[in-house]
Each structure stands twice: as C-alpha cells, then as structure tokens.
Amino acid sequence: MRRVVEVAPERYGRWRERFDANNPDGPQRVVAVERFDHDPLALLLVRRGGYAVGVAADGRLTAHKTGNRYVQSRTAAGGWSQQRFARRRSNQADELVGAVADHAVRLLAGAGARGLVLGGDRSLAEAVLGDDRLAGLRDLPRRGLHDLPDPRLEVLQRAAERARAVRVTIEE
C-alpha cells in the first residue's frame, strides 16, 4: 500500500531523519520524494460557483482575489427543460471562466511567477488557462491540488502552504 505525505520544506530534513531512525529495515520505506521549489507561485483555484486567484512568495500570499459566481447545479428535469438547464449551466460556467481569467490577468500576468498551482475543477482551471492573455503561465511547472474544498481565502492560504510542501511517497 502506498500513501503520500506532505511535509513543509523547512521540516523535511528532521522528518526524514526521524522516519529513517524509526524504520531502519521496514515495514515502511520512502519510494519517492517530490519537491516543488518554485518561488513566487501563481495560484488558480476554480470550482463551479467560486474562485480564488493569488500570488504567493515563501508560502505566504502577497496578492489575492476570491469571489463567487452562481452556476446552476444539475436538475432532474427531462426533455426540453433538461436541455435548457444544460445550456444555462454552460453559459454560467463560461461567464465564471471569463471572470476568473480577467482576475488572473490582473494579478498573475506581471507577477513573475516561477510555478503554477491549479486547484478545484480541472476542466474549469484549464479553460481559464486557455485564455490567450495567460499564455505565459501555461509552460510553468505545475502542481495540482484538486482535493481542495470551495475556494475561499482560507483555502487559498492553505493551498499556498501546501504548494511548497515536499511530497513523500511511502510504501508499506
């Protein structure tokens, strides 16, 4: 069985020493270590109904914008109503993507980011990055944090901290 542990970079050395001392011959062993040492970071978290965009240096936010936009959820209606609601959802999602792209351009375009953190709904985040004004962010090293809840300021702050974490894969 494998599991991934996230350790703050400043704690990793001591954590690894303790881990190795406690597991000299097993039953657990480290099979992979993934670092994400890019600073500053551009953060882009998008879910249906909410977004958070920010810039972080040394794990702390230096600029941010959070907000919400209504995107209708799925309905049990059938026939023409189902198609009408699907079009409405699609239009609302497109408006969300456009609004987030505008905020991302304002905050991230000139921030000098060296890494990109995407979170939330993968397809919406990729749609935001599809905006031509954000072409400079597409080739940056990426880290995905798609297990985050609805984007709010606290979630964005936690994402900035987690983005720097050393990911250690442990096998039992």
Tab-separated table of N, CA and C in Angstrom:
chain	number	residue	atom	x	y	z
A	1	MET	N	0.841	-1.169	0.000
A	1	MET	CA	0.000	0.000	0.000
A	1	MET	C	0.895	1.243	0.000
A	2	ARG	N	0.498	2.214	-0.809
A	2	ARG	CA	1.245	3.468	-0.888
A	2	ARG	C	0.399	4.608	-0.374
A	3	ARG	N	1.067	5.571	0.239
A	3	ARG	CA	0.402	6.799	0.668
A	3	ARG	C	1.369	7.952	0.475
A	4	VAL	N	0.800	9.140	0.335
A	4	VAL	CA	1.603	10.339	0.125
A	4	VAL	C	1.448	11.242	1.332
A	5	VAL	N	2.587	11.708	1.838
A	5	VAL	CA	2.623	12.604	2.986
A	5	VAL	C	3.208	13.924	2.519
A	6	GLU	N	2.606	15.026	2.927
A	6	GLU	CA	3.135	16.350	2.594
A	6	GLU	C	3.833	16.923	3.818
A	7	VAL	N	5.101	17.309	3.635
A	7	VAL	CA	5.915	17.830	4.729
A	7	VAL	C	6.428	19.211	4.322
A	8	ALA	N	6.331	20.176	5.232
A	8	ALA	CA	6.844	21.518	4.953
A	8	ALA	C	8.338	21.425	4.647
A	9	PRO	N	8.826	22.170	3.668
A	9	PRO	CA	10.233	22.041	3.264
A	9	PRO	C	11.224	22.304	4.394
A	10	GLU	N	10.910	23.224	5.282
A	10	GLU	CA	11.828	23.514	6.375
A	10	GLU	C	11.857	22.403	7.428
A	11	ARG	N	10.870	21.535	7.439
A	11	ARG	CA	10.806	20.418	8.385
A	11	ARG	C	11.279	19.104	7.781
A	12	TYR	N	11.466	19.066	6.473
A	12	TYR	CA	11.721	17.788	5.806
A	12	TYR	C	12.976	17.086	6.319
A	13	GLY	N	14.070	17.780	6.519
A	13	GLY	CA	15.315	17.151	6.970
A	13	GLY	C	15.135	16.405	8.284
A	14	ARG	N	14.567	17.063	9.278
A	14	ARG	CA	14.330	16.409	10.577
A	14	ARG	C	13.315	15.285	10.454
A	15	TRP	N	12.255	15.520	9.632
A	15	TRP	CA	11.239	14.475	9.444
A	15	TRP	C	11.872	13.218	8.873
A	16	ARG	N	12.737	13.379	7.871
A	16	ARG	CA	13.368	12.230	7.221
A	16	ARG	C	14.301	11.500	8.180
A	17	GLU	N	15.046	12.254	9.005
A	17	GLU	CA	15.924	11.614	9.995
A	17	GLU	C	15.114	10.747	10.955
A	18	ARG	N	14.001	11.283	11.460
A	18	ARG	CA	13.153	10.509	12.374
A	18	ARG	C	12.543	9.307	11.675
A	19	PHE	N	12.082	9.493	10.444
A	19	PHE	CA	11.474	8.391	9.703
A	19	PHE	C	12.487	7.260	9.502
A	20	ASP	N	13.695	7.606	9.062
A	20	ASP	CA	14.729	6.585	8.836
A	20	ASP	C	15.129	5.898	10.135
A	21	ALA	N	15.180	6.643	11.245
A	21	ALA	CA	15.532	6.044	12.531
A	21	ALA	C	14.442	5.092	13.013
A	22	ASN	N	13.185	5.416	12.744
A	22	ASN	CA	12.069	4.573	13.186
A	22	ASN	C	11.799	3.388	12.262
A	23	ASN	N	12.330	3.421	11.040
A	23	ASN	CA	12.089	2.350	10.064
A	23	ASN	C	13.399	1.902	9.415
A	24	PRO	N	14.362	1.397	10.214
A	24	PRO	CA	15.650	1.037	9.611
A	24	PRO	C	15.550	-0.110	8.600
A	25	ASP	N	14.714	-1.099	8.884
A	25	ASP	CA	14.588	-2.251	7.988
A	25	ASP	C	13.146	-2.470	7.533
A	26	GLY	N	12.323	-1.466	7.589
A	26	GLY	CA	10.920	-1.597	7.226
A	26	GLY	C	10.075	-1.378	8.442
A	27	PRO	N	8.837	-1.598	8.473
A	27	PRO	CA	7.969	-2.066	7.404
A	27	PRO	C	7.625	-0.978	6.386
A	28	GLN	N	7.990	0.262	6.695
A	28	GLN	CA	7.699	1.343	5.768
A	28	GLN	C	9.005	1.841	5.161
A	29	ARG	N	8.891	2.295	3.906
A	29	ARG	CA	10.070	2.878	3.265
A	29	ARG	C	9.640	3.972	2.299
A	30	VAL	N	10.520	4.944	2.135
A	30	VAL	CA	10.264	6.048	1.219
A	30	VAL	C	10.617	5.586	-0.186
A	31	VAL	N	9.674	5.718	-1.121
A	31	VAL	CA	9.929	5.291	-2.501
A	31	VAL	C	10.047	6.469	-3.459
A	32	ALA	N	9.580	7.660	-3.047
A	32	ALA	CA	9.696	8.836	-3.921
A	32	ALA	C	9.611	10.108	-3.089
A	33	VAL	N	10.356	11.108	-3.532
A	33	VAL	CA	10.330	12.428	-2.908
A	33	VAL	C	10.172	13.447	-4.026
A	34	GLU	N	9.119	14.257	-3.928
A	34	GLU	CA	8.852	15.260	-4.964
A	34	GLU	C	8.864	16.645	-4.330
A	35	ARG	N	9.767	17.465	-4.812
A	35	ARG	CA	9.872	18.853	-4.336
A	35	ARG	C	9.251	19.786	-5.372
A	36	PHE	N	8.786	20.924	-4.893
A	36	PHE	CA	8.246	21.958	-5.785
A	36	PHE	C	8.828	23.287	-5.318
A	37	ASP	N	10.092	23.495	-5.636
A	37	ASP	CA	10.850	24.652	-5.158
A	37	ASP	C	10.810	25.798	-6.156
A	38	HIS	N	9.645	26.323	-6.393
A	38	HIS	CA	9.496	27.447	-7.313
A	38	HIS	C	8.899	28.614	-6.530
A	39	ASP	N	9.493	29.785	-6.690
A	39	ASP	CA	9.016	30.934	-5.945
A	39	ASP	C	9.213	32.187	-6.772
A	40	PRO	N	8.266	33.051	-6.916
A	40	PRO	CA	6.903	33.014	-6.393
A	40	PRO	C	6.000	32.074	-7.190
A	41	LEU	N	4.857	31.780	-6.596
A	41	LEU	CA	3.884	30.868	-7.193
A	41	LEU	C	2.613	31.610	-7.585
A	42	ALA	N	2.062	31.235	-8.729
A	42	ALA	CA	0.736	31.695	-9.145
A	42	ALA	C	-0.253	30.613	-8.733
A	43	LEU	N	-1.316	30.990	-8.039
A	43	LEU	CA	-2.330	30.039	-7.585
A	43	LEU	C	-3.646	30.337	-8.280
A	44	LEU	N	-4.268	29.290	-8.798
A	44	LEU	CA	-5.529	29.432	-9.520
A	44	LEU	C	-6.450	28.290	-9.093
A	45	LEU	N	-7.453	28.616	-8.279
A	45	LEU	CA	-8.407	27.632	-7.773
A	45	LEU	C	-9.780	27.987	-8.319
A	46	VAL	N	-10.423	27.038	-8.984
A	46	VAL	CA	-11.740	27.298	-9.586
A	46	VAL	C	-12.648	26.098	-9.351
A	47	ARG	N	-13.831	26.377	-8.888
A	47	ARG	CA	-14.907	25.390	-8.798
A	47	ARG	C	-16.169	26.078	-9.280
A	48	ARG	N	-17.162	25.300	-9.653
A	48	ARG	CA	-18.425	25.901	-10.080
A	48	ARG	C	-18.982	26.712	-8.922
A	49	GLY	N	-19.083	27.998	-9.138
A	49	GLY	CA	-19.629	28.872	-8.115
A	49	GLY	C	-18.594	29.660	-7.340
A	50	GLY	N	-17.310	29.294	-7.393
A	50	GLY	CA	-16.325	30.027	-6.620
A	50	GLY	C	-14.955	29.992	-7.263
A	51	TYR	N	-14.129	30.972	-6.896
A	51	TYR	CA	-12.767	31.023	-7.432
A	51	TYR	C	-11.860	31.741	-6.448
A	52	ALA	N	-10.579	31.487	-6.579
A	52	ALA	CA	-9.556	32.178	-5.804
A	52	ALA	C	-8.311	32.245	-6.672
A	53	VAL	N	-7.751	33.430	-6.790
A	53	VAL	CA	-6.549	33.662	-7.581
A	53	VAL	C	-5.569	34.375	-6.666
A	54	GLY	N	-4.303	33.947	-6.702
A	54	GLY	CA	-3.346	34.599	-5.824
A	54	GLY	C	-1.917	34.411	-6.261
A	55	VAL	N	-1.053	35.188	-5.629
A	55	VAL	CA	0.392	35.086	-5.802
A	55	VAL	C	0.961	34.838	-4.414
A	56	ALA	N	1.865	33.859	-4.306
A	56	ALA	CA	2.467	33.524	-3.019
A	56	ALA	C	3.981	33.505	-3.147
A	57	ALA	N	4.628	34.052	-2.133
A	57	ALA	CA	6.082	34.000	-2.028
A	57	ALA	C	6.410	33.426	-0.659
A	58	ASP	N	7.278	32.436	-0.626
A	58	ASP	CA	7.647	31.761	0.625
A	58	ASP	C	6.435	31.227	1.381
A	59	GLY	N	5.430	30.758	0.652
A	59	GLY	CA	4.252	30.169	1.274
A	59	GLY	C	3.238	31.167	1.813
A	60	ARG	N	3.454	32.450	1.586
A	60	ARG	CA	2.521	33.476	2.062
A	60	ARG	C	1.956	34.256	0.881
A	61	LEU	N	0.681	34.567	0.965
A	61	LEU	CA	0.025	35.308	-0.109
A	61	LEU	C	0.516	36.756	-0.131
A	62	THR	N	0.861	37.221	-1.313
A	62	THR	CA	1.247	38.623	-1.478
A	62	THR	C	0.164	39.402	-2.211
A	63	ALA	N	-0.673	38.718	-2.974
A	63	ALA	CA	-1.812	39.324	-3.666
A	63	ALA	C	-2.861	38.238	-3.858
A	64	HIS	N	-4.116	38.619	-3.766
A	64	HIS	CA	-5.167	37.612	-3.934
A	64	HIS	C	-6.493	38.253	-4.282
A	65	LYS	N	-7.368	37.452	-4.845
A	65	LYS	CA	-8.745	37.833	-5.146
A	65	LYS	C	-9.584	36.569	-5.058
A	66	THR	N	-10.628	36.610	-4.265
A	66	THR	CA	-11.555	35.491	-4.178
A	66	THR	C	-12.949	36.010	-4.477
A	67	GLY	N	-13.787	35.127	-4.916
A	67	GLY	CA	-15.147	35.527	-5.211
A	67	GLY	C	-16.010	34.331	-5.554
A	68	ASN	N	-17.270	34.607	-5.839
A	68	ASN	CA	-18.168	33.531	-6.247
A	68	ASN	C	-19.077	34.026	-7.344
A	69	ARG	N	-19.483	33.101	-8.153
A	69	ARG	CA	-20.446	33.360	-9.233
A	69	ARG	C	-21.357	32.148	-9.272
A	70	TYR	N	-22.616	32.414	-9.437
A	70	TYR	CA	-23.605	31.341	-9.425
A	70	TYR	C	-23.510	30.514	-10.703
A	71	VAL	N	-23.415	29.202	-10.511
A	71	VAL	CA	-23.526	28.244	-11.613
A	71	VAL	C	-24.548	27.214	-11.163
A	72	GLN	N	-25.641	27.130	-11.890
A	72	GLN	CA	-26.739	26.240	-11.533
A	72	GLN	C	-26.269	24.799	-11.515
A	73	SER	N	-26.749	24.048	-10.537
A	73	SER	CA	-26.389	22.632	-10.460
A	73	SER	C	-27.301	21.819	-11.377
A	74	ARG	N	-27.011	20.543	-11.464
A	74	ARG	CA	-27.805	19.660	-12.318
A	74	ARG	C	-29.217	19.528	-11.786
A	75	THR	N	-30.157	19.307	-12.680
A	75	THR	CA	-31.559	19.151	-12.292
A	75	THR	C	-32.080	17.810	-12.781
A	76	ALA	N	-33.177	17.396	-12.201
A	76	ALA	CA	-33.775	16.115	-12.582
A	76	ALA	C	-34.795	16.262	-13.701
A	77	ALA	N	-34.951	17.462	-14.206
A	77	ALA	CA	-35.924	17.685	-15.279
A	77	ALA	C	-35.513	16.905	-16.528
A	78	GLY	N	-36.490	16.571	-17.344
A	78	GLY	CA	-36.199	15.842	-18.570
A	78	GLY	C	-36.663	16.613	-19.789
A	79	GLY	N	-36.336	16.104	-20.960
A	79	GLY	CA	-36.808	16.694	-22.208
A	79	GLY	C	-36.221	18.059	-22.482
A	80	TRP	N	-37.088	18.981	-22.936
A	80	TRP	CA	-36.642	20.332	-23.305
A	80	TRP	C	-36.078	21.080	-22.116
A	81	SER	N	-36.675	20.874	-20.947
A	81	SER	CA	-36.190	21.569	-19.751
A	81	SER	C	-34.755	21.174	-19.433
A	82	GLN	N	-34.466	19.903	-19.584
A	82	GLN	CA	-33.111	19.433	-19.306
A	82	GLN	C	-32.102	20.116	-20.230
A	83	GLN	N	-32.455	20.233	-21.502
A	83	GLN	CA	-31.555	20.889	-22.457
A	83	GLN	C	-31.416	22.376	-22.151
A	84	ARG	N	-32.518	23.001	-21.780
A	84	ARG	CA	-32.472	24.428	-21.449
A	84	ARG	C	-31.582	24.664	-20.229
A	85	PHE	N	-31.728	23.835	-19.195
A	85	PHE	CA	-30.912	23.998	-18.000
A	85	PHE	C	-29.442	23.699	-18.299
A	86	ALA	N	-29.179	22.742	-19.177
A	86	ALA	CA	-27.791	22.433	-19.554
A	86	ALA	C	-27.157	23.633	-20.263
A	87	ARG	N	-27.913	24.279	-21.154
A	87	ARG	CA	-27.387	25.487	-21.821
A	87	ARG	C	-27.134	26.598	-20.805
A	88	ARG	N	-28.046	26.758	-19.878
A	88	ARG	CA	-27.886	27.803	-18.852
A	88	ARG	C	-26.631	27.521	-18.014
A	89	ARG	N	-26.444	26.262	-17.600
A	89	ARG	CA	-25.251	25.897	-16.835
A	89	ARG	C	-23.987	26.188	-17.622
A	90	SER	N	-24.010	25.853	-18.886
A	90	SER	CA	-22.848	26.084	-19.741
A	90	SER	C	-22.542	27.569	-19.866
A	91	ASN	N	-23.569	28.387	-20.072
A	91	ASN	CA	-23.370	29.836	-20.166
A	91	ASN	C	-22.838	30.407	-18.859
A	92	GLN	N	-23.375	29.933	-17.745
A	92	GLN	CA	-22.918	30.428	-16.451
A	92	GLN	C	-21.472	30.008	-16.190
A	93	ALA	N	-21.110	28.800	-16.577
A	93	ALA	CA	-19.726	28.344	-16.417
A	93	ALA	C	-18.786	29.163	-17.301
A	94	ASP	N	-19.219	29.491	-18.516
A	94	ASP	CA	-18.399	30.333	-19.399
A	94	ASP	C	-18.190	31.714	-18.799
A	95	GLU	N	-19.234	32.274	-18.182
A	95	GLU	CA	-19.100	33.576	-17.523
A	95	GLU	C	-18.129	33.496	-16.352
A	96	LEU	N	-18.182	32.393	-15.599
A	96	LEU	CA	-17.255	32.186	-14.491
A	96	LEU	C	-15.823	32.140	-15.002
A	97	VAL	N	-15.584	31.375	-16.060
A	97	VAL	CA	-14.244	31.265	-16.637
A	97	VAL	C	-13.741	32.634	-17.091
A	98	GLY	N	-14.588	33.408	-17.732
A	98	GLY	CA	-14.191	34.739	-18.184
A	98	GLY	C	-13.838	35.668	-17.027
A	99	ALA	N	-14.638	35.633	-15.976
A	99	ALA	CA	-14.373	36.487	-14.808
A	99	ALA	C	-13.067	36.093	-14.123
A	100	VAL	N	-12.841	34.791	-13.977
A	100	VAL	CA	-11.616	34.323	-13.334
A	100	VAL	C	-10.403	34.667	-14.199
A	101	ALA	N	-10.532	34.529	-15.500
A	101	ALA	CA	-9.426	34.879	-16.399
A	101	ALA	C	-9.090	36.363	-16.273
A	102	ASP	N	-10.095	37.225	-16.170
A	102	ASP	CA	-9.845	38.659	-16.005
A	102	ASP	C	-9.064	38.940	-14.723
A	103	HIS	N	-9.465	38.305	-13.624
A	103	HIS	CA	-8.755	38.496	-12.353
A	103	HIS	C	-7.342	37.911	-12.426
A	104	ALA	N	-7.209	36.770	-13.081
A	104	ALA	CA	-5.892	36.141	-13.208
A	104	ALA	C	-4.942	37.021	-14.012
A	105	VAL	N	-5.445	37.626	-15.079
A	105	VAL	CA	-4.609	38.526	-15.881
A	105	VAL	C	-4.156	39.698	-15.017
A	106	ARG	N	-5.072	40.264	-14.273
A	106	ARG	CA	-4.747	41.422	-13.434
A	106	ARG	C	-3.718	41.081	-12.360
A	107	LEU	N	-3.854	39.918	-11.715
A	107	LEU	CA	-2.982	39.567	-10.601
A	107	LEU	C	-1.726	38.800	-11.003
A	108	LEU	N	-1.837	37.903	-11.976
A	108	LEU	CA	-0.760	36.954	-12.244
A	108	LEU	C	0.134	37.320	-13.415
A	109	ALA	N	-0.387	38.091	-14.375
A	109	ALA	CA	0.367	38.325	-15.610
A	109	ALA	C	1.732	38.952	-15.360
A	110	GLY	N	1.842	39.920	-14.478
A	110	GLY	CA	3.126	40.573	-14.248
A	110	GLY	C	3.778	40.197	-12.940
A	111	ALA	N	3.371	39.095	-12.340
A	111	ALA	CA	3.857	38.727	-11.010
A	111	ALA	C	5.210	38.035	-11.028
A	112	GLY	N	5.688	37.626	-12.199
A	112	GLY	CA	6.969	36.929	-12.279
A	112	GLY	C	6.943	35.545	-11.663
A	113	ALA	N	5.804	34.873	-11.750
A	113	ALA	CA	5.656	33.545	-11.153
A	113	ALA	C	6.597	32.541	-11.811
A	114	ARG	N	7.152	31.650	-10.983
A	114	ARG	CA	8.055	30.597	-11.455
A	114	ARG	C	7.392	29.218	-11.416
A	115	GLY	N	6.198	29.154	-10.814
A	115	GLY	CA	5.449	27.910	-10.732
A	115	GLY	C	3.968	28.211	-10.692
A	116	LEU	N	3.158	27.223	-11.065
A	116	LEU	CA	1.712	27.383	-11.137
A	116	LEU	C	1.040	26.283	-10.332
A	117	VAL	N	0.084	26.681	-9.508
A	117	VAL	CA	-0.687	25.731	-8.714
A	117	VAL	C	-2.131	25.817	-9.169
A	118	LEU	N	-2.664	24.680	-9.624
A	118	LEU	CA	-4.062	24.607	-10.061
A	118	LEU	C	-4.854	23.794	-9.051
A	119	GLY	N	-6.051	24.241	-8.748
A	119	GLY	CA	-6.889	23.507	-7.818
A	119	GLY	C	-8.342	23.597	-8.196
A	120	GLY	N	-9.124	22.690	-7.635
A	120	GLY	CA	-10.560	22.669	-7.907
A	120	GLY	C	-10.893	21.828	-9.113
A	121	ASP	N	-11.816	22.320	-9.918
A	121	ASP	CA	-12.292	21.618	-11.106
A	121	ASP	C	-11.240	21.718	-12.213
A	122	ARG	N	-10.703	20.579	-12.624
A	122	ARG	CA	-9.621	20.559	-13.620
A	122	ARG	C	-10.025	21.203	-14.937
A	123	SER	N	-11.217	20.883	-15.424
A	123	SER	CA	-11.628	21.404	-16.729
A	123	SER	C	-11.844	22.919	-16.682
A	124	LEU	N	-12.393	23.428	-15.596
A	124	LEU	CA	-12.561	24.872	-15.481
A	124	LEU	C	-11.211	25.580	-15.371
A	125	ALA	N	-10.285	25.016	-14.594
A	125	ALA	CA	-8.962	25.617	-14.462
A	125	ALA	C	-8.240	25.636	-15.810
A	126	GLU	N	-8.352	24.552	-16.561
A	126	GLU	CA	-7.724	24.508	-17.889
A	126	GLU	C	-8.389	25.497	-18.842
A	127	ALA	N	-9.709	25.680	-18.698
A	127	ALA	CA	-10.410	26.652	-19.534
A	127	ALA	C	-9.924	28.070	-19.237
A	128	VAL	N	-9.672	28.364	-17.963
A	128	VAL	CA	-9.133	29.681	-17.609
A	128	VAL	C	-7.759	29.862	-18.236
A	129	LEU	N	-6.914	28.836	-18.145
A	129	LEU	CA	-5.571	28.920	-18.741
A	129	LEU	C	-5.623	28.989	-20.259
A	130	GLY	N	-6.737	28.616	-20.850
A	130	GLY	CA	-6.890	28.696	-22.300
A	130	GLY	C	-6.985	30.126	-22.807
A	131	ASP	N	-7.206	31.078	-21.916
A	131	ASP	CA	-7.255	32.490	-22.302
A	131	ASP	C	-5.883	32.910	-22.826
A	132	ASP	N	-5.855	33.525	-24.004
A	132	ASP	CA	-4.583	33.911	-24.637
A	132	ASP	C	-3.766	34.872	-23.790
A	133	ARG	N	-4.420	35.659	-22.951
A	133	ARG	CA	-3.697	36.611	-22.111
A	133	ARG	C	-2.873	35.921	-21.035
A	134	LEU	N	-3.150	34.639	-20.775
A	134	LEU	CA	-2.433	33.880	-19.752
A	134	LEU	C	-1.455	32.881	-20.355
A	135	ALA	N	-1.077	33.086	-21.605
A	135	ALA	CA	-0.183	32.151	-22.291
A	135	ALA	C	1.138	31.977	-21.556
A	136	GLY	N	1.613	33.004	-20.873
A	136	GLY	CA	2.878	32.915	-20.151
A	136	GLY	C	2.842	31.963	-18.973
A	137	LEU	N	1.660	31.631	-18.478
A	137	LEU	CA	1.544	30.720	-17.332
A	137	LEU	C	1.491	29.258	-17.739
A	138	ARG	N	1.133	29.001	-18.985
A	138	ARG	CA	0.896	27.617	-19.415
A	138	ARG	C	2.120	26.730	-19.331
A	139	ASP	N	3.313	27.271	-19.564
A	139	ASP	CA	4.521	26.456	-19.597
A	139	ASP	C	5.246	26.377	-18.258
A	140	LEU	N	4.690	27.005	-17.229
A	140	LEU	CA	5.324	26.959	-15.913
A	140	LEU	C	5.189	25.562	-15.310
A	141	PRO	N	6.135	25.177	-14.448
A	141	PRO	CA	5.972	23.905	-13.717
A	141	PRO	C	4.683	23.961	-12.907
A	142	ARG	N	3.951	22.834	-12.882
A	142	ARG	CA	2.634	22.807	-12.238
A	142	ARG	C	2.582	21.833	-11.089
A	143	ARG	N	1.732	22.204	-10.140
A	143	ARG	CA	1.363	21.285	-9.065
A	143	ARG	C	-0.148	21.343	-8.951
A	144	GLY	N	-0.777	20.190	-8.909
A	144	GLY	CA	-2.231	20.113	-8.797
A	144	GLY	C	-2.665	19.869	-7.366
A	145	LEU	N	-3.631	20.632	-6.926
A	145	LEU	CA	-4.249	20.461	-5.606
A	145	LEU	C	-5.758	20.381	-5.819
A	146	HIS	N	-6.197	19.321	-6.449
A	146	HIS	CA	-7.601	19.220	-6.840
A	146	HIS	C	-8.501	18.678	-5.735
A	147	ASP	N	-7.926	18.390	-4.571
A	147	ASP	CA	-8.731	17.882	-3.461
A	147	ASP	C	-9.188	18.987	-2.512
A	148	LEU	N	-9.003	20.234	-2.906
A	148	LEU	CA	-9.375	21.359	-2.052
A	148	LEU	C	-10.887	21.601	-2.080
A	149	PRO	N	-11.432	22.113	-0.974
A	149	PRO	CA	-12.862	22.465	-0.969
A	149	PRO	C	-13.116	23.748	-1.758
A	150	ASP	N	-14.320	24.295	-1.650
A	150	ASP	CA	-14.677	25.515	-2.374
A	150	ASP	C	-13.675	26.625	-2.091
A	151	PRO	N	-13.198	27.288	-3.138
A	151	PRO	CA	-12.161	28.314	-2.968
A	151	PRO	C	-12.638	29.515	-2.160
A	152	ARG	N	-12.005	29.728	-1.061
A	152	ARG	CA	-12.190	30.894	-0.202
A	152	ARG	C	-10.794	31.355	0.207
A	153	LEU	N	-10.696	32.449	0.929
A	153	LEU	CA	-9.391	32.974	1.315
A	153	LEU	C	-8.606	31.975	2.160
A	154	GLU	N	-9.261	31.326	3.119
A	154	GLU	CA	-8.564	30.348	3.969
A	154	GLU	C	-8.037	29.182	3.134
A	155	VAL	N	-8.833	28.754	2.166
A	155	VAL	CA	-8.423	27.649	1.295
A	155	VAL	C	-7.239	28.073	0.428
A	156	LEU	N	-7.254	29.303	-0.054
A	156	LEU	CA	-6.151	29.824	-0.855
A	156	LEU	C	-4.872	29.896	-0.019
A	157	GLN	N	-4.984	30.327	1.233
A	157	GLN	CA	-3.818	30.375	2.119
A	157	GLN	C	-3.265	28.978	2.370
A	158	ARG	N	-4.142	28.020	2.599
A	158	ARG	CA	-3.715	26.637	2.804
A	158	ARG	C	-3.071	26.074	1.539
A	159	ALA	N	-3.614	26.435	0.373
A	159	ALA	CA	-3.037	25.988	-0.898
A	159	ALA	C	-1.637	26.552	-1.092
A	160	ALA	N	-1.410	27.793	-0.690
A	160	ALA	CA	-0.081	28.399	-0.802
A	160	ALA	C	0.930	27.649	0.059
A	161	GLU	N	0.509	27.207	1.238
A	161	GLU	CA	1.392	26.434	2.112
A	161	GLU	C	1.630	25.030	1.548
A	162	ARG	N	0.553	24.375	1.121
A	162	ARG	CA	0.672	23.011	0.590
A	162	ARG	C	1.468	22.956	-0.701
A	163	ALA	N	1.422	24.020	-1.492
A	163	ALA	CA	2.125	24.029	-2.780
A	163	ALA	C	3.621	23.854	-2.598
A	164	ARG	N	4.178	24.382	-1.522
A	164	ARG	CA	5.611	24.297	-1.262
A	164	ARG	C	6.008	22.961	-0.653
A	165	ALA	N	5.054	22.218	-0.135
A	165	ALA	CA	5.351	21.007	0.625
A	165	ALA	C	6.109	19.973	-0.211
A	166	VAL	N	6.966	19.237	0.495
A	166	VAL	CA	7.674	18.115	-0.114
A	166	VAL	C	6.715	16.921	-0.027
A	167	ARG	N	6.432	16.313	-1.176
A	167	ARG	CA	5.545	15.146	-1.211
A	167	ARG	C	6.393	13.888	-1.130
A	168	VAL	N	6.144	13.129	-0.072
A	168	VAL	CA	6.900	11.907	0.175
A	168	VAL	C	5.954	10.732	-0.011
A	169	THR	N	6.313	9.825	-0.907
A	169	THR	CA	5.524	8.615	-1.125
A	169	THR	C	6.108	7.502	-0.275
A	170	ILE	N	5.275	6.924	0.568
A	170	ILE	CA	5.700	5.872	1.488
A	170	ILE	C	5.000	4.578	1.108
A	171	GLU	N	5.769	3.516	1.098
A	171	GLU	CA	5.218	2.191	0.776
A	171	GLU	C	5.312	1.321	2.008
A	172	GLU	N	4.247	0.583	2.276
A	172	GLU	CA	4.246	-0.333	3.428
A	172	GLU	C	4.347	-1.762	2.960
